[in-house]
Short mmCIF file of C-alpha atoms in Angstrom, two decimals:
data_model
loop_
_atom_site.label_atom_id
_atom_site.label_comp_id
_atom_site.label_asym_id
_atom_site.label_seq_id
_atom_site.Cartn_x
_atom_site.Cartn_y
_atom_site.Cartn_z
CA MET A 25 53.14 118.85 59.92
CA LEU A 26 50.11 121.15 60.10
CA ASN A 27 46.81 119.93 61.53
CA HIS A 28 43.52 121.08 60.05
CA GLN A 29 40.01 121.04 61.48
CA ILE A 30 37.57 118.72 59.69
CA LYS A 31 33.84 119.26 60.06
CA ILE A 32 31.56 116.44 58.87
CA ILE A 33 27.91 117.38 58.34
CA THR A 34 25.35 114.57 58.01
CA GLU A 35 22.08 114.57 56.07
CA GLU A 36 20.06 115.99 58.95
CA GLY A 37 22.63 118.68 59.74
CA GLU A 38 24.39 117.05 62.70
CA VAL A 39 28.09 117.87 63.00
CA THR A 40 31.17 115.84 63.93
CA GLU A 41 34.55 117.60 64.19
CA PHE A 42 38.12 116.37 64.54
CA ASP A 43 41.65 117.32 63.45
CA CYS A 44 43.59 115.85 60.54
CA ALA A 45 47.24 116.26 59.56
CA GLU A 46 48.16 117.12 55.98
CA ASP A 47 49.83 113.72 55.48
CA GLU A 48 46.83 111.85 56.88
CA ASP A 49 43.63 110.88 55.08
CA ILE A 50 40.37 111.94 56.72
CA ILE A 51 39.09 108.42 57.46
CA SER A 52 42.35 107.49 59.23
CA ALA A 53 42.35 110.74 61.19
CA ALA A 54 38.81 110.08 62.38
CA ILE A 55 39.63 106.50 63.41
CA ARG A 56 42.67 107.75 65.34
CA GLN A 57 40.22 109.77 67.42
CA SER A 58 37.70 106.87 67.79
CA ILE A 59 35.30 108.30 65.21
CA PHE A 60 34.20 105.71 62.65
CA LEU A 61 32.74 107.30 59.53
CA MET A 62 31.20 105.13 56.82
CA SER A 63 34.00 103.47 54.86
CA SER A 64 34.88 100.10 53.41
CA CYS A 65 37.88 99.42 51.15
CA ARG A 66 40.02 102.32 52.51
CA GLU A 67 41.87 102.36 49.14
CA GLY A 68 39.80 104.65 46.92
CA GLY A 69 38.20 101.67 45.23
CA CYS A 70 34.61 101.97 46.44
CA ALA A 71 32.18 104.81 47.02
CA THR A 72 31.22 104.16 50.65
CA CYS A 73 33.13 107.16 52.04
CA LYS A 74 32.06 109.66 49.37
CA GLY A 75 31.20 113.21 50.43
CA GLU A 76 31.08 116.76 49.11
CA CYS A 77 33.63 119.34 50.20
CA THR A 78 31.75 122.61 50.63
CA GLU A 79 34.59 124.58 52.25
CA GLY A 80 38.37 124.26 52.29
CA ASP A 81 41.10 122.81 50.09
CA PHE A 82 42.53 119.34 49.79
CA GLU A 83 44.56 116.95 47.68
CA MET A 84 43.12 113.68 46.39
CA GLY A 85 45.19 110.52 46.23
CA LYS A 86 44.70 107.79 43.64
CA VAL A 87 41.06 106.71 43.32
CA SER A 88 38.99 104.48 41.06
CA ALA A 89 37.34 106.38 38.22
CA GLN A 90 34.21 104.30 38.83
CA ALA A 91 34.07 105.23 42.49
CA LEU A 92 34.79 108.93 41.86
CA PRO A 93 34.36 109.97 38.20
CA GLN A 94 36.26 113.01 36.94
CA GLU A 95 33.10 115.10 36.67
CA GLU A 96 32.39 114.49 40.36
CA GLN A 97 35.95 115.45 41.29
CA GLU A 98 35.44 118.73 39.43
CA GLU A 99 32.37 119.33 41.61
CA ASP A 100 34.49 118.86 44.78
CA MET A 101 33.18 115.41 45.57
CA VAL A 102 35.78 113.42 47.54
CA LEU A 103 36.54 109.95 48.82
CA LEU A 104 37.50 110.57 52.43
CA CYS A 105 39.91 107.62 52.52
CA ARG A 106 42.01 109.33 49.84
CA CYS A 107 41.42 112.96 50.83
CA TYR A 108 44.32 114.90 52.41
CA PRO A 109 43.45 118.39 53.74
CA THR A 110 45.58 121.42 52.98
CA ASP A 111 43.16 123.71 54.85
CA ASP A 112 40.29 123.44 57.31
CA MET A 113 37.48 121.55 55.57
CA VAL A 114 33.70 121.14 55.72
CA VAL A 115 32.39 117.92 54.16
CA GLU A 116 28.74 116.97 53.70
CA VAL A 117 28.09 113.21 53.74
CA PRO A 118 25.01 111.42 52.32
CA TYR A 119 23.99 109.54 55.46
CA THR A 120 22.48 110.22 58.85
CA PHE A 121 24.28 110.85 62.12
CA ASP A 122 23.37 107.44 63.53
CA ARG A 123 25.58 105.84 60.87
CA ILE A 124 28.67 107.26 62.62
CA SER A 125 30.12 105.09 65.38
CA TYR A 126 32.19 106.28 68.34
CA SER A 127 33.07 102.88 69.84
CA GLU A 128 36.27 100.91 69.46
CA GLU A 129 36.39 98.66 66.41
CA GLY A 130 37.10 94.93 66.52
CA LYS A 131 40.49 93.46 67.31
CA GLU A 132 42.78 91.16 65.34
CA PHE A 133 42.60 87.39 65.78
CA SER A 134 43.90 84.27 64.03
CA THR A 135 41.94 81.80 61.91
CA GLU A 136 42.57 78.89 59.56
CA ILE A 137 41.02 78.11 56.19
CA THR A 138 38.45 75.31 56.45
CA GLU A 139 36.85 75.55 52.99
CA LEU A 140 37.86 77.04 49.65
CA GLN A 141 35.41 76.52 46.81
CA GLN A 142 34.59 78.24 43.52
CA VAL A 143 30.81 78.79 43.54
CA SER A 144 30.39 80.65 40.24
CA SER A 145 32.45 81.85 37.30
CA ASN A 146 33.82 84.75 39.34
CA VAL A 147 33.08 84.06 43.03
CA THR A 148 34.98 81.96 45.59
CA LYS A 149 33.60 80.81 48.92
CA LEU A 150 36.16 81.13 51.72
CA CYS A 151 35.37 79.64 55.14
CA LEU A 152 37.50 80.30 58.22
CA LYS A 153 37.56 79.01 61.78
CA ARG A 154 38.95 80.93 64.74
CA THR A 155 42.14 79.44 66.20
CA ASP A 156 43.21 81.87 68.92
CA GLY A 157 41.60 79.96 71.79
CA GLU A 158 38.31 81.83 71.60
CA LYS A 159 35.29 80.43 69.78
CA GLN A 160 32.95 83.41 69.71
CA ILE A 161 32.41 85.40 66.52
CA LYS A 162 30.98 88.75 67.54
CA LEU A 163 29.12 90.28 64.62
CA ASP A 164 26.22 92.59 63.88
CA SER A 165 24.95 91.25 60.57
CA GLY A 166 26.05 93.63 57.81
CA GLN A 167 29.45 94.46 59.29
CA TYR A 168 32.75 93.53 57.64
CA TYR A 169 36.18 92.13 58.54
CA ASP A 170 39.67 92.91 57.25
CA LEU A 171 41.43 89.78 55.97
CA GLU A 172 45.24 89.87 55.74
CA ILE A 173 47.11 88.08 52.98
CA PRO A 174 49.56 85.75 54.81
CA GLY A 175 53.15 86.99 54.85
CA THR A 176 52.15 90.55 53.95
CA GLU A 177 50.53 93.57 55.52
CA ILE A 178 47.97 93.77 52.69
CA THR A 179 44.35 93.56 53.81
CA ARG A 180 40.99 93.56 52.06
CA SER A 181 37.57 94.17 53.61
CA TYR A 182 34.79 91.61 53.19
CA SER A 183 31.40 91.17 54.82
CA PRO A 184 30.67 87.61 55.98
CA ALA A 185 27.49 85.73 55.09
CA ASN A 186 27.32 84.09 58.52
CA ILE A 187 25.78 85.49 61.68
CA GLY A 188 27.49 85.83 65.06
CA ASN A 189 28.14 82.41 66.59
CA ASN A 190 29.96 80.45 69.30
CA ASP A 191 31.57 77.99 66.89
CA GLY A 192 34.25 80.36 65.61
CA GLU A 193 33.07 79.92 62.02
CA MET A 194 33.09 82.54 59.26
CA GLU A 195 31.85 82.38 55.65
CA PHE A 196 32.93 84.84 52.94
CA LEU A 197 31.87 85.20 49.32
CA ILE A 198 34.68 86.89 47.39
CA ARG A 199 34.65 88.13 43.82
CA VAL A 200 37.76 86.92 42.00
CA LEU A 201 39.35 89.52 39.74
CA ASP A 202 41.92 89.03 36.99
CA ASP A 203 44.73 90.73 38.89
CA GLY A 204 43.39 91.49 42.35
CA LYS A 205 45.91 90.97 45.14
CA PHE A 206 43.55 88.97 47.33
CA SER A 207 42.19 87.22 44.23
CA ASN A 208 45.69 86.14 43.24
CA TYR A 209 46.24 84.85 46.76
CA LEU A 210 43.05 82.78 46.59
CA LYS A 211 43.94 81.40 43.15
CA GLN A 212 47.63 80.72 43.72
CA ASP A 213 48.52 80.36 47.39
CA ALA A 214 45.50 79.75 49.62
CA LYS A 215 45.04 76.19 50.90
CA LEU A 216 43.10 74.32 53.56
CA GLY A 217 44.55 74.65 57.05
CA GLN A 218 46.50 77.81 56.22
CA ALA A 219 46.60 80.51 58.89
CA LEU A 220 44.99 83.84 58.08
CA ASN A 221 44.78 86.90 60.34
CA VAL A 222 41.43 88.68 60.65
CA LYS A 223 40.53 92.04 62.17
CA GLY A 224 37.04 93.15 63.03
CA PRO A 225 34.19 93.45 62.95
CA SER A 226 33.85 97.00 61.65
CA GLY A 227 31.19 99.02 59.89
CA ILE A 228 27.68 100.22 60.64
CA PHE A 229 25.61 98.68 57.83
CA GLY A 230 22.90 96.55 59.41
CA LEU A 231 19.28 95.97 60.30
CA VAL A 232 17.25 98.85 61.71
CA ALA A 233 14.19 98.33 63.90
CA ASN A 234 11.12 99.85 62.26
CA GLY A 235 8.15 97.86 63.49
CA PHE A 236 6.57 95.42 61.05
CA THR A 237 7.59 97.39 57.94
CA PRO A 238 8.46 94.96 55.10
CA ARG A 239 12.15 94.63 54.26
CA TYR A 240 13.46 94.46 50.69
CA PHE A 241 17.08 93.32 50.40
CA VAL A 242 18.83 94.21 47.12
CA ALA A 243 22.17 92.54 46.39
CA GLY A 244 24.50 92.76 43.41
CA GLY A 245 27.04 89.95 43.07
CA THR A 246 28.99 89.36 46.28
CA GLY A 247 26.88 92.05 47.92
CA LEU A 248 24.75 89.01 48.71
CA ALA A 249 27.02 88.17 51.68
CA PRO A 250 25.90 90.86 54.19
CA ILE A 251 22.31 90.56 52.91
CA LEU A 252 22.38 86.82 53.58
CA SER A 253 23.79 87.45 57.05
CA MET A 254 20.94 89.84 57.87
CA VAL A 255 18.23 87.47 56.64
CA ARG A 256 19.84 84.55 58.48
CA PHE A 257 19.78 86.73 61.60
CA MET A 258 16.05 87.34 61.06
CA LYS A 259 15.52 83.57 60.84
CA GLU A 260 17.62 82.86 63.92
CA TRP A 261 15.66 85.34 66.05
CA GLY A 262 12.26 84.78 64.48
CA GLU A 263 11.84 88.35 63.25
CA PRO A 264 8.40 88.49 61.56
CA GLN A 265 8.74 91.27 58.97
CA PRO A 266 7.85 90.18 55.41
CA CYS A 267 11.09 90.25 53.42
CA THR A 268 12.27 89.76 49.85
CA ILE A 269 15.81 89.16 48.60
CA TYR A 270 16.52 90.58 45.13
CA PHE A 271 19.81 89.02 43.99
CA GLY A 272 21.18 90.29 40.68
CA SER A 273 23.91 89.15 38.26
CA THR A 274 24.76 90.08 34.69
CA PHE A 275 25.12 86.52 33.34
CA GLU A 276 23.78 83.13 34.43
CA GLU A 277 27.25 81.71 35.05
CA GLU A 278 27.80 84.41 37.66
CA VAL A 279 24.84 83.31 39.79
CA PHE A 280 25.65 81.37 42.95
CA TYR A 281 24.03 80.12 46.16
CA ILE A 282 20.73 79.24 44.47
CA ASP A 283 20.27 76.15 46.64
CA GLU A 284 21.16 78.05 49.81
CA LEU A 285 18.69 80.84 49.01
CA ASN A 286 15.89 78.44 48.11
CA LYS A 287 16.49 76.43 51.30
CA LEU A 288 16.34 79.60 53.38
CA ALA A 289 13.07 80.60 51.70
CA SER A 290 11.61 77.15 52.41
CA GLU A 291 12.46 77.57 56.10
CA MET A 292 11.05 81.11 56.43
CA ASP A 293 7.37 81.75 55.84
CA ASN A 294 8.07 85.47 55.57
CA LEU A 295 10.84 85.29 52.91
CA THR A 296 10.62 85.52 49.11
CA VAL A 297 13.71 85.16 46.90
CA LYS A 298 14.02 86.65 43.41
CA ILE A 299 17.20 85.81 41.48
CA CYS A 300 17.59 88.21 38.55
CA VAL A 301 19.84 87.86 35.51
CA TRP A 302 20.22 90.92 33.32
CA LYS A 303 21.46 89.20 30.16
CA ALA A 304 19.60 85.93 30.60
CA THR A 305 19.19 83.25 27.94
CA ASP A 306 15.81 81.76 27.07
CA SER A 307 16.60 78.77 29.30
CA TRP A 308 16.94 80.87 32.48
CA ALA A 309 14.04 79.99 34.80
CA GLY A 310 14.44 82.89 37.21
CA GLU A 311 13.71 86.60 36.86
CA LYS A 312 14.90 88.15 33.59
CA GLY A 313 16.18 91.72 33.57
CA SER A 314 18.28 93.81 35.91
CA VAL A 315 17.71 93.51 39.62
CA VAL A 316 16.59 97.16 39.68
CA ASP A 317 14.01 96.57 36.92
CA VAL A 318 12.48 93.67 38.86
CA LEU A 319 12.54 95.66 42.09
CA LYS A 320 11.00 98.72 40.44
CA LYS A 321 8.03 96.71 39.19
CA ASP A 322 7.41 95.30 42.66
CA LEU A 323 7.71 98.72 44.30
CA GLN A 324 5.08 100.11 41.93
CA GLU A 325 2.70 97.28 42.84
CA ALA A 326 3.39 97.18 46.60
CA SER A 327 0.57 98.26 48.90
CA THR A 328 3.01 99.08 51.74
CA LYS A 329 6.27 101.01 51.33
CA PRO A 330 9.18 98.85 52.54
CA ASP A 331 12.52 99.56 54.13
CA LEU A 332 15.32 98.79 51.67
CA TYR A 333 18.78 97.36 52.34
CA LEU A 334 21.20 97.70 49.43
CA CYS A 335 24.62 96.18 48.91
CA GLY A 336 26.33 96.31 45.54
CA PRO A 337 28.19 98.52 43.08
CA PRO A 338 27.42 102.25 42.99
CA GLY A 339 25.52 102.02 39.70
CA MET A 340 23.06 99.52 41.15
CA VAL A 341 22.66 101.51 44.34
CA ASP A 342 22.09 104.80 42.51
CA ALA A 343 19.53 103.21 40.17
CA THR A 344 17.70 101.80 43.19
CA TYR A 345 17.63 105.24 44.79
CA ALA A 346 16.03 106.61 41.62
CA ALA A 347 13.43 103.82 41.55
CA CYS A 348 12.54 104.48 45.18
CA ALA A 349 12.18 108.20 44.56
CA GLU A 350 9.63 107.50 41.81
CA VAL A 351 7.31 105.72 44.25
CA GLY A 352 7.84 108.12 47.14
CA ILE A 353 10.14 106.07 49.37
CA SER A 354 12.21 108.38 51.56
CA LYS A 355 15.99 108.12 51.77
CA ASP A 356 15.46 107.63 55.50
CA ASN A 357 14.08 104.17 54.67
CA ILE A 358 17.07 103.13 52.55
CA TYR A 359 20.14 101.59 54.17
CA LEU A 360 23.14 100.84 52.02
CA GLU A 361 26.68 99.68 51.48
CA LYS A 362 28.24 100.66 48.14
CA PHE A 363 31.33 98.86 46.96
CA LEU A 364 33.59 98.34 43.98
CA ALA A 365 36.00 95.45 43.83
CA SER A 366 39.60 96.66 43.79
CA ALA A 367 42.22 95.02 41.61
CA SER A 368 44.99 97.32 42.76
#
């Protein structure tokens, strides 16, 4: 099988190069050589690994039309986890060089289910505890783990809401889909005390030191999990930056963790929480409108430009980018994790 040279060019023009076989996707080829590009689902279901092929030819595997619309495919946009080179390739990616990691990713370990609770109309809380003899959970808030469905080799990637700890405890917030493989497992087979293999942590989404610049955290649905982990980390270490969580849902019945967010705000003098419902009824007491609409208004009124941390579906992330551009916030001050839930 032929190998081809892959050149990845970041926003500031830095270059990373490695080889990739024709039967190998670009993300897997990079990992094989200890290069960890931005990625998440690894199944063509999210937009985290999106880039633009500026030179070379390739074949695309099956991808979500939401993650990579047909018009983008016609413009040679690719999802690197489903991109198979047939020639040497040059790919431009929409993030900076420091978002690429060259260290070994986390290892696999065993856990058991300690809590399984539906927290909204479409979200389940899954808590795990490490059972392999070690108690430490090593985690940079914002990273994710791969959870394996027992008895299979099927994994899904989820960011925990907890911070690193020495109790072996992990807390996940998982969107339940009508026919998602992990969703079906949670609905039909998961039970307390059941063993579940975990691999990680992985990923490079996380807090960035930038003095006392305010931090705005924007979360759509279960994108709240890594955002909550980062803010909990700020609380744990007494980080003083003023921060606001913007948590958005479409309907009121999809909102969850209201008590947890309000409790966190009561314990942190520097935290404000805004829970936004796009299609709210008159009885909704929180923010009405999309999370981006609420954020946009605050950005226009802010006296200091914040750093922004985004985690949610591509539409929300792209709309936030546009809102930031209107008020002159540079892309260098926006840190993000795009995702789309996969039912395949």
